[in-house]
Amino acid sequence: MVAGSPKTSKKTLPDLSYEDRIEGVVFGVDEVGRGPLAGPVMAGAVYLHREHIPEGINDSKKLTARRRHLLSDMLHNQADYATGMANVHEIDRINIRQASLLAMKRAVEALIQKIGREPDCILVDGRDIPDWPWPSLPIIKGDSLSLSIAAASIVAKVERDEIMVKASQEYPGYGWEHNMGYPTKEHREAIQRLKPTKFHRRSFSPIRQFYENVD
């Protein structure tokens, strides 16, 4: 299925090196939001059409918010993609690793339903592969190597950021509109001052410690 791994030592931008070694329909999958203290973990699944690939796709962490939104809009018109999410309650119940895999599985299932066919291979960022029946290839730092995975990181990041900005209006003072729930100094201090919300991950150490100290 996959004829070896392409050399990556001189690569500066993700490309189709992995996709070119696979016949058929290839999905790229990535998740965002493992590290925040608040909000869901989100995954994207993308099926790129080679004749319509937007220029400038890269790991979402290396792009400005404006550039991510622009590329997300372009992918909406020029590719097929779907997202999947695991919410805070699921994260606390099954742990962040399993919740991330669940979000990936939901994204892939949604994309299959959208395009009406299953993938011949799924390129997944990182080491872990969800429990699913499709042939898959885990790629360390895949969002910097594979265009499909990088595109997935973009759509997942944009959608999760939108959720956090909206949540910041319901729960002002935590700075979610710019820290997106990550454990910045501002966010940690706000937790102590304002108390955690239902949007916070109680299984994460700073939130768990808050309630332990209160008790």
GROMACS .gro file of C-alpha atoms in nm, residues 2 12 18 37 41 44-45 58-59 73 91 95 107 113 120 128 133 135 138 143 146 163 167 169:
model
   24
    2VAL     CA    1   0.269   0.249   0.100
   12THR     CA    2   1.038   2.313   0.440
   18TYR     CA    3   0.318   1.045   0.115
   37LEU     CA    4  -0.754   2.358   3.012
   41VAL     CA    5  -1.064   1.852   2.134
   44GLY     CA    6  -1.024   1.742   1.093
   45ALA     CA    7  -1.035   1.492   0.806
   58ASN     CA    8   0.112   2.438   0.626
   59ASP     CA    9   0.091   2.316   0.983
   73ASP     CA   10  -1.240   2.911   0.320
   91ILE     CA   11  -1.237   1.421   2.780
   95ASN     CA   12  -0.894   1.090   2.907
  107ALA     CA   13  -1.424   1.331   1.161
  113GLN     CA   14  -2.077   1.013   0.476
  120ASP     CA   15  -0.813   0.359   0.066
  128ASP     CA   16  -0.169   0.679   1.751
  133PRO     CA   17  -1.122  -0.053   0.991
  135PRO     CA   18  -0.573   0.116   0.626
  138PRO     CA   19   0.082   0.730   1.132
  143ASP     CA   20   0.123   1.828   0.978
  146SER     CA   21   0.178   1.588   0.441
  163ILE     CA   22  -1.602   2.760   1.944
  167ALA     CA   23  -1.761   3.051   2.460
  169GLN     CA   24  -1.878   3.564   2.529
   0.00000   0.00000   0.00000
